Protein backbone atom coordinates (compact mmCIF):
# COMPACT_ATOMS: atom_id res chain seq x y z
CA UNK A 1 0.00 0.00 0.00
CA UNK A 2 1.41 3.37 -0.98
CA UNK A 3 2.20 5.66 1.90
CA UNK A 4 0.17 8.61 0.64
CA UNK A 5 -2.47 10.50 2.58
CA UNK A 6 -4.73 10.67 -0.47
CA UNK A 7 -4.71 6.88 -0.80
CA UNK A 8 -5.68 6.39 2.82
CA UNK A 9 -8.29 9.14 2.55
CA UNK A 10 -9.87 7.16 -0.27
CA UNK A 11 -9.79 4.04 1.92
CA UNK A 12 -11.47 5.97 4.74
CA UNK A 13 -14.23 7.03 2.37
CA UNK A 14 -14.69 3.39 1.38
CA UNK A 15 -14.94 2.49 5.07
CA UNK A 16 -17.61 5.16 5.52
CA UNK A 17 -19.54 3.80 2.54
CA UNK A 18 -19.38 0.26 3.95
CA UNK A 19 -20.46 1.61 7.33
CA UNK A 20 -23.52 3.25 5.79
CA UNK A 21 -24.44 -0.03 4.10
CA UNK A 22 -24.02 -1.78 7.44
CA UNK A 23 -26.33 0.65 9.24
CA UNK A 24 -28.98 0.30 6.54
CA UNK A 25 -28.74 -3.49 6.76
CA UNK A 26 -29.02 -3.41 10.56
CA UNK A 27 -32.06 -1.16 10.39
CA UNK A 28 -33.80 -3.47 7.93
CA UNK A 29 -32.93 -6.54 10.00
CA UNK A 30 -34.31 -4.81 13.09
CA UNK A 31 -37.57 -3.90 11.36
CA UNK A 32 -38.02 -7.51 10.35
CA UNK A 33 -37.73 -8.47 14.03
CA UNK A 34 -40.23 -5.89 15.19
CA UNK A 35 -38.15 -2.97 16.46
CA UNK A 36 -36.67 0.16 14.94
CA UNK A 37 -33.16 1.29 15.90
CA UNK A 38 -32.48 4.96 16.42
CA UNK A 39 -31.79 6.88 13.23
CA UNK A 40 -30.46 9.75 15.33
CA UNK A 41 -27.88 7.43 16.84
CA UNK A 42 -26.87 6.19 13.41
CA UNK A 43 -26.42 9.75 12.12
CA UNK A 44 -24.38 10.58 15.23
CA UNK A 45 -22.09 7.63 14.58
CA UNK A 46 -21.58 8.56 10.94
CA UNK A 47 -20.84 12.19 11.81
CA UNK A 48 -17.91 10.98 13.91
CA UNK A 49 -16.08 10.40 10.64
CA UNK A 50 -15.93 14.16 10.08
CA UNK A 51 -13.26 14.75 12.77
CA UNK A 52 -11.50 11.58 11.61
CA UNK A 53 -11.10 12.97 8.10
CA UNK A 54 -10.16 16.39 9.49
CA UNK A 55 -7.46 14.75 11.59
CA UNK A 56 -6.02 13.10 8.50
CA UNK A 57 -5.95 16.41 6.64
CA UNK A 58 -4.44 18.17 9.65
CA UNK A 59 -1.70 15.57 10.01
CA UNK A 60 -0.82 15.61 6.32
CA UNK A 61 -1.12 19.35 5.65
CA UNK A 62 -0.42 21.23 8.86
CA UNK A 63 1.89 18.78 10.64
CA UNK A 64 3.58 17.51 7.44
CA UNK A 65 3.34 13.91 8.61
CA UNK A 66 5.42 11.68 6.32
CA UNK A 67 5.27 8.37 8.19
CA UNK A 68 3.17 5.30 7.53
CA UNK A 69 -0.59 5.81 7.41
CA UNK A 70 -1.34 2.10 7.74
CA UNK A 71 -1.67 2.22 11.52
CA UNK A 72 -4.08 5.16 11.35
CA UNK A 73 -6.26 3.47 8.74
CA UNK A 74 -6.21 0.15 10.61
CA UNK A 75 -7.28 1.91 13.82
CA UNK A 76 -10.20 3.59 12.03
CA UNK A 77 -11.20 0.26 10.52
CA UNK A 78 -11.32 -1.37 13.96
CA UNK A 79 -13.16 1.67 15.32
CA UNK A 80 -15.75 1.34 12.54
CA UNK A 81 -16.30 -2.34 13.17
CA UNK A 82 -16.71 -1.78 16.89
CA UNK A 83 -19.10 1.12 16.38
CA UNK A 84 -21.31 -0.95 14.07
CA UNK A 85 -21.36 -3.87 16.50
CA UNK A 86 -22.25 -1.56 19.38
CA UNK A 87 -25.08 -0.01 17.36
CA UNK A 88 -26.47 -3.47 16.68
CA UNK A 89 -26.13 -4.50 20.32
CA UNK A 90 -27.52 -1.43 22.06
CA UNK A 91 -30.41 -1.01 19.61
CA UNK A 92 -31.75 -4.47 20.38
CA UNK A 93 -34.48 -4.39 23.07
CA UNK A 94 -33.31 -7.81 24.20
CA UNK A 95 -29.98 -6.35 25.37
CA UNK A 96 -31.55 -3.93 27.84
CA UNK A 97 -34.51 -6.09 28.80
CA UNK A 98 -34.76 -7.57 32.27
CA UNK A 99 -36.51 -10.61 30.84
CA UNK A 100 -34.32 -11.52 27.89
CA UNK A 101 -36.20 -14.75 27.19
CA UNK A 102 -39.45 -12.84 26.78
CA UNK A 103 -37.84 -10.22 24.53
CA UNK A 104 -36.29 -12.96 22.40
CA UNK A 105 -39.66 -14.71 22.15
CA UNK A 106 -41.28 -11.49 20.93
CA UNK A 107 -38.74 -11.17 18.13
CA UNK A 108 -39.24 -14.81 17.17
CA UNK A 109 -43.01 -14.37 17.10
CA UNK A 110 -42.63 -11.30 14.90
CA UNK A 111 -40.56 -13.33 12.45
CA UNK A 112 -43.21 -16.08 12.41
CA UNK A 113 -46.03 -13.62 11.71
CA UNK A 114 -43.99 -11.97 8.98
CA UNK A 115 -43.31 -15.34 7.33
CA UNK A 116 -47.01 -16.18 7.43
CA UNK A 117 -48.04 -12.81 6.02
CA UNK A 118 -45.46 -13.08 3.27
CA UNK A 119 -45.89 -16.68 2.06
CA UNK A 120 -49.39 -17.80 3.13
CA UNK A 121 -52.38 -17.00 0.97
CA UNK A 122 -55.70 -15.73 2.30
CA UNK A 123 -57.19 -19.22 2.62
CA UNK A 124 -54.36 -20.57 4.76
CA UNK A 125 -54.46 -17.49 6.95
CA UNK A 126 -58.19 -17.91 7.49
CA UNK A 127 -57.69 -21.54 8.52
CA UNK A 128 -55.17 -20.35 11.12
CA UNK A 129 -57.61 -17.80 12.49
CA UNK A 130 -55.81 -14.82 10.99
CA UNK A 131 -57.29 -12.08 8.80
CA UNK A 132 -57.56 -13.41 5.20
CA UNK A 133 -55.26 -10.81 3.66
CA UNK A 134 -53.22 -11.17 0.51
CA UNK A 135 -49.53 -12.11 0.82
CA UNK A 136 -47.35 -9.15 1.70
CA UNK A 137 -44.34 -7.99 -0.25
CA UNK A 138 -40.76 -7.98 1.00
CA UNK A 139 -40.89 -4.32 2.01
CA UNK A 140 -44.18 -4.45 3.92
CA UNK A 141 -43.81 -4.06 7.68
CA UNK A 142 -46.44 -3.95 10.39
CA UNK A 143 -45.91 -0.33 11.37
CA UNK A 144 -48.27 -0.52 14.34
CA UNK A 145 -46.45 -3.35 16.09
CA UNK A 146 -42.92 -2.02 15.55
CA UNK A 147 -41.25 -0.83 18.73
CA UNK A 148 -39.91 2.68 18.14
CA UNK A 149 -36.70 4.01 19.60
CA UNK A 150 -37.02 6.78 22.20
CA UNK A 151 -33.47 8.04 21.63
CA UNK A 152 -33.61 11.82 21.10
CA UNK A 153 -31.22 14.59 20.10
CA UNK A 154 -30.96 15.56 23.77
CA UNK A 155 -29.79 12.02 24.53
CA UNK A 156 -27.15 12.34 21.80
CA UNK A 157 -25.84 15.62 23.19
CA UNK A 158 -25.49 14.17 26.68
CA UNK A 159 -24.37 10.66 25.77
CA UNK A 160 -20.91 9.38 26.62
CA UNK A 161 -20.90 7.64 23.23
CA UNK A 162 -20.80 11.13 21.71
CA UNK A 163 -18.33 12.94 23.93
CA UNK A 164 -15.83 10.18 24.65
CA UNK A 165 -14.85 9.74 20.95
CA UNK A 166 -14.70 13.53 20.45
CA UNK A 167 -12.50 13.88 23.52
CA UNK A 168 -10.33 11.03 22.22
CA UNK A 169 -9.85 12.76 18.86
CA UNK A 170 -8.87 16.03 20.56
CA UNK A 171 -6.53 14.20 22.93
CA UNK A 172 -4.91 12.42 19.99
CA UNK A 173 -4.27 15.73 18.21
CA UNK A 174 -2.83 17.33 21.36
CA UNK A 175 -0.67 14.28 22.10
CA UNK A 176 0.72 14.19 18.57
CA UNK A 177 1.49 17.91 18.66
CA UNK A 178 3.29 17.54 21.98
CA UNK A 179 5.30 14.57 20.76
CA UNK A 180 6.66 16.66 17.89
CA UNK A 181 8.24 19.06 20.40
CA UNK A 182 11.74 18.24 21.61
CA UNK A 183 11.27 20.02 24.93
CA UNK A 184 8.27 17.83 25.77
CA UNK A 185 10.12 14.66 24.83
CA UNK A 186 13.04 15.65 27.04
CA UNK A 187 10.63 16.38 29.89
CA UNK A 188 9.08 12.93 29.55
CA UNK A 189 12.48 11.28 29.43
CA UNK A 190 13.75 13.07 32.54
CA UNK A 191 10.62 12.57 34.63
CA UNK A 192 9.40 9.24 33.28
CA UNK A 193 9.28 7.51 36.66
CA UNK A 194 7.28 10.36 38.20
CA UNK A 195 4.82 10.07 35.31
CA UNK A 196 4.45 6.37 36.05
CA UNK A 197 3.69 7.15 39.69
CA UNK A 198 1.12 9.70 38.50
CA UNK A 199 -0.69 6.76 36.91
CA UNK A 200 -2.10 6.01 40.34
CA UNK A 201 -4.06 9.29 40.40
CA UNK A 202 -6.49 8.64 37.50
CA UNK A 203 -6.66 5.00 38.54
CA UNK A 204 -7.69 5.94 42.08
CA UNK A 205 -10.27 8.44 40.77
CA UNK A 206 -11.71 5.85 38.41
CA UNK A 207 -11.97 3.26 41.16
CA UNK A 208 -13.57 5.77 43.54
CA UNK A 209 -16.19 6.87 40.99
CA UNK A 210 -16.83 3.50 39.37
CA UNK A 211 -20.20 1.80 39.46
CA UNK A 212 -20.81 -1.80 38.43
CA UNK A 213 -17.24 -2.02 37.19
CA UNK A 214 -17.56 1.04 34.92
CA UNK A 215 -16.38 4.64 35.26
CA UNK A 216 -16.02 7.82 33.19
CA UNK A 217 -18.20 6.96 30.23
CA UNK A 218 -18.53 3.20 30.67
CA UNK A 219 -14.77 2.67 30.75
CA UNK A 220 -13.18 0.07 32.98
CA UNK A 221 -11.33 1.69 35.92
CA UNK A 222 -7.83 0.92 34.64
CA UNK A 223 -8.32 2.44 31.17
CA UNK A 224 -7.66 6.09 32.23
CA UNK A 225 -4.32 5.01 33.67
CA UNK A 226 -3.06 3.47 30.43
CA UNK A 227 -1.98 6.76 28.88
CA UNK A 228 0.42 7.97 31.62
CA UNK A 229 1.60 4.39 32.13
CA UNK A 230 2.58 3.95 28.47
CA UNK A 231 4.04 7.45 28.36
CA UNK A 232 6.23 6.75 31.37
CA UNK A 233 7.18 3.33 30.02
CA UNK A 234 8.31 4.92 26.75
CA UNK A 235 10.29 7.53 28.67
CA UNK A 236 12.12 4.91 30.73
CA UNK A 237 12.95 2.85 27.65
CA UNK A 238 14.23 5.97 25.90
CA UNK A 239 16.49 6.75 28.82
CA UNK A 240 17.85 3.24 29.35
CA UNK A 241 17.72 1.65 25.91
CA UNK A 242 21.48 1.95 25.36
CA UNK A 243 22.24 0.36 28.71
CA UNK A 244 19.63 -2.36 28.20
CA UNK A 245 21.36 -3.33 24.96
CA UNK A 246 24.59 -4.05 26.86
CA UNK A 247 23.94 -7.45 28.33
CA UNK A 248 26.05 -9.77 30.45
CA UNK A 249 25.43 -13.43 29.76
CA UNK A 250 22.33 -12.36 27.86
CA UNK A 251 20.94 -10.30 30.76
CA UNK A 252 21.01 -6.50 31.27
CA UNK A 253 22.22 -4.89 34.47
CA UNK A 254 19.90 -5.05 37.46
CA UNK A 255 20.13 -1.28 37.95
CA UNK A 256 18.71 -0.76 34.46
CA UNK A 257 15.94 -3.34 34.79
CA UNK A 258 14.86 -2.24 38.27
CA UNK A 259 12.90 0.87 37.11
CA UNK A 260 10.91 -1.28 34.69
CA UNK A 261 10.17 -3.84 37.41
CA UNK A 262 9.05 -1.16 39.86
CA UNK A 263 6.89 0.44 37.18
CA UNK A 264 5.26 -2.90 36.46
CA UNK A 265 4.56 -3.42 40.16
CA UNK A 266 2.98 0.03 40.37
Tab-separated table of N, CA and C in Angstrom, residues 116-136:
chain	number	residue	atom	x	y	z
A	116	UNK	N	-45.638	-15.806	7.800
A	116	UNK	CA	-47.008	-16.182	7.426
A	116	UNK	C	-47.619	-15.139	6.499
A	117	UNK	N	-47.462	-13.872	6.845
A	117	UNK	CA	-48.036	-12.811	6.015
A	117	UNK	C	-47.404	-12.741	4.632
A	118	UNK	N	-46.172	-13.189	4.543
A	118	UNK	CA	-45.462	-13.084	3.269
A	118	UNK	C	-45.739	-14.273	2.350
A	119	UNK	N	-45.829	-15.472	2.901
A	119	UNK	CA	-45.886	-16.675	2.065
A	119	UNK	C	-47.240	-17.394	2.091
A	120	UNK	N	-48.102	-17.115	3.063
A	120	UNK	CA	-49.389	-17.802	3.132
A	120	UNK	C	-50.444	-16.987	2.383
A	121	UNK	N	-51.290	-17.697	1.658
A	121	UNK	CA	-52.375	-17.002	0.972
A	121	UNK	C	-53.525	-16.758	1.945
A	122	UNK	N	-54.583	-16.106	1.435
A	122	UNK	CA	-55.701	-15.726	2.297
A	122	UNK	C	-56.404	-16.937	2.892
A	123	UNK	N	-56.494	-18.032	2.130
A	123	UNK	CA	-57.195	-19.224	2.619
A	123	UNK	C	-56.454	-19.859	3.790
A	124	UNK	N	-55.143	-19.988	3.672
A	124	UNK	CA	-54.360	-20.572	4.760
A	124	UNK	C	-54.422	-19.695	6.008
A	125	UNK	N	-54.391	-18.392	5.807
A	125	UNK	CA	-54.462	-17.487	6.954
A	125	UNK	C	-55.809	-17.615	7.660
A	126	UNK	N	-56.866	-17.779	6.887
A	126	UNK	CA	-58.189	-17.911	7.488
A	126	UNK	C	-58.298	-19.203	8.286
A	127	UNK	N	-57.685	-20.280	7.783
A	127	UNK	CA	-57.690	-21.542	8.517
A	127	UNK	C	-56.929	-21.432	9.839
A	128	UNK	N	-55.952	-20.546	9.892
A	128	UNK	CA	-55.168	-20.352	11.118
A	128	UNK	C	-55.806	-19.335	12.056
A	129	UNK	N	-56.943	-18.777	11.649
A	129	UNK	CA	-57.613	-17.799	12.490
A	129	UNK	C	-57.084	-16.397	12.335
A	130	UNK	N	-56.363	-16.143	11.247
A	130	UNK	CA	-55.812	-14.823	10.987
A	130	UNK	C	-56.643	-14.115	9.927
A	131	UNK	N	-56.550	-12.798	9.836
A	131	UNK	CA	-57.291	-12.077	8.796
A	131	UNK	C	-56.894	-12.578	7.408
A	132	UNK	N	-57.860	-12.855	6.541
A	132	UNK	CA	-57.557	-13.409	5.203
A	132	UNK	C	-57.044	-12.338	4.241
A	133	UNK	N	-55.858	-11.838	4.518
A	133	UNK	CA	-55.264	-10.814	3.663
A	133	UNK	C	-54.383	-11.457	2.603
A	134	UNK	N	-54.094	-10.685	1.579
A	134	UNK	CA	-53.219	-11.172	0.515
A	134	UNK	C	-51.779	-11.216	1.011
A	135	UNK	N	-50.949	-12.060	0.404
A	135	UNK	CA	-49.535	-12.114	0.815
A	135	UNK	C	-48.858	-10.754	0.694
A	136	UNK	N	-48.045	-10.428	1.691
A	136	UNK	CA	-47.351	-9.148	1.704
A	136	UNK	C	-46.067	-9.227	0.884
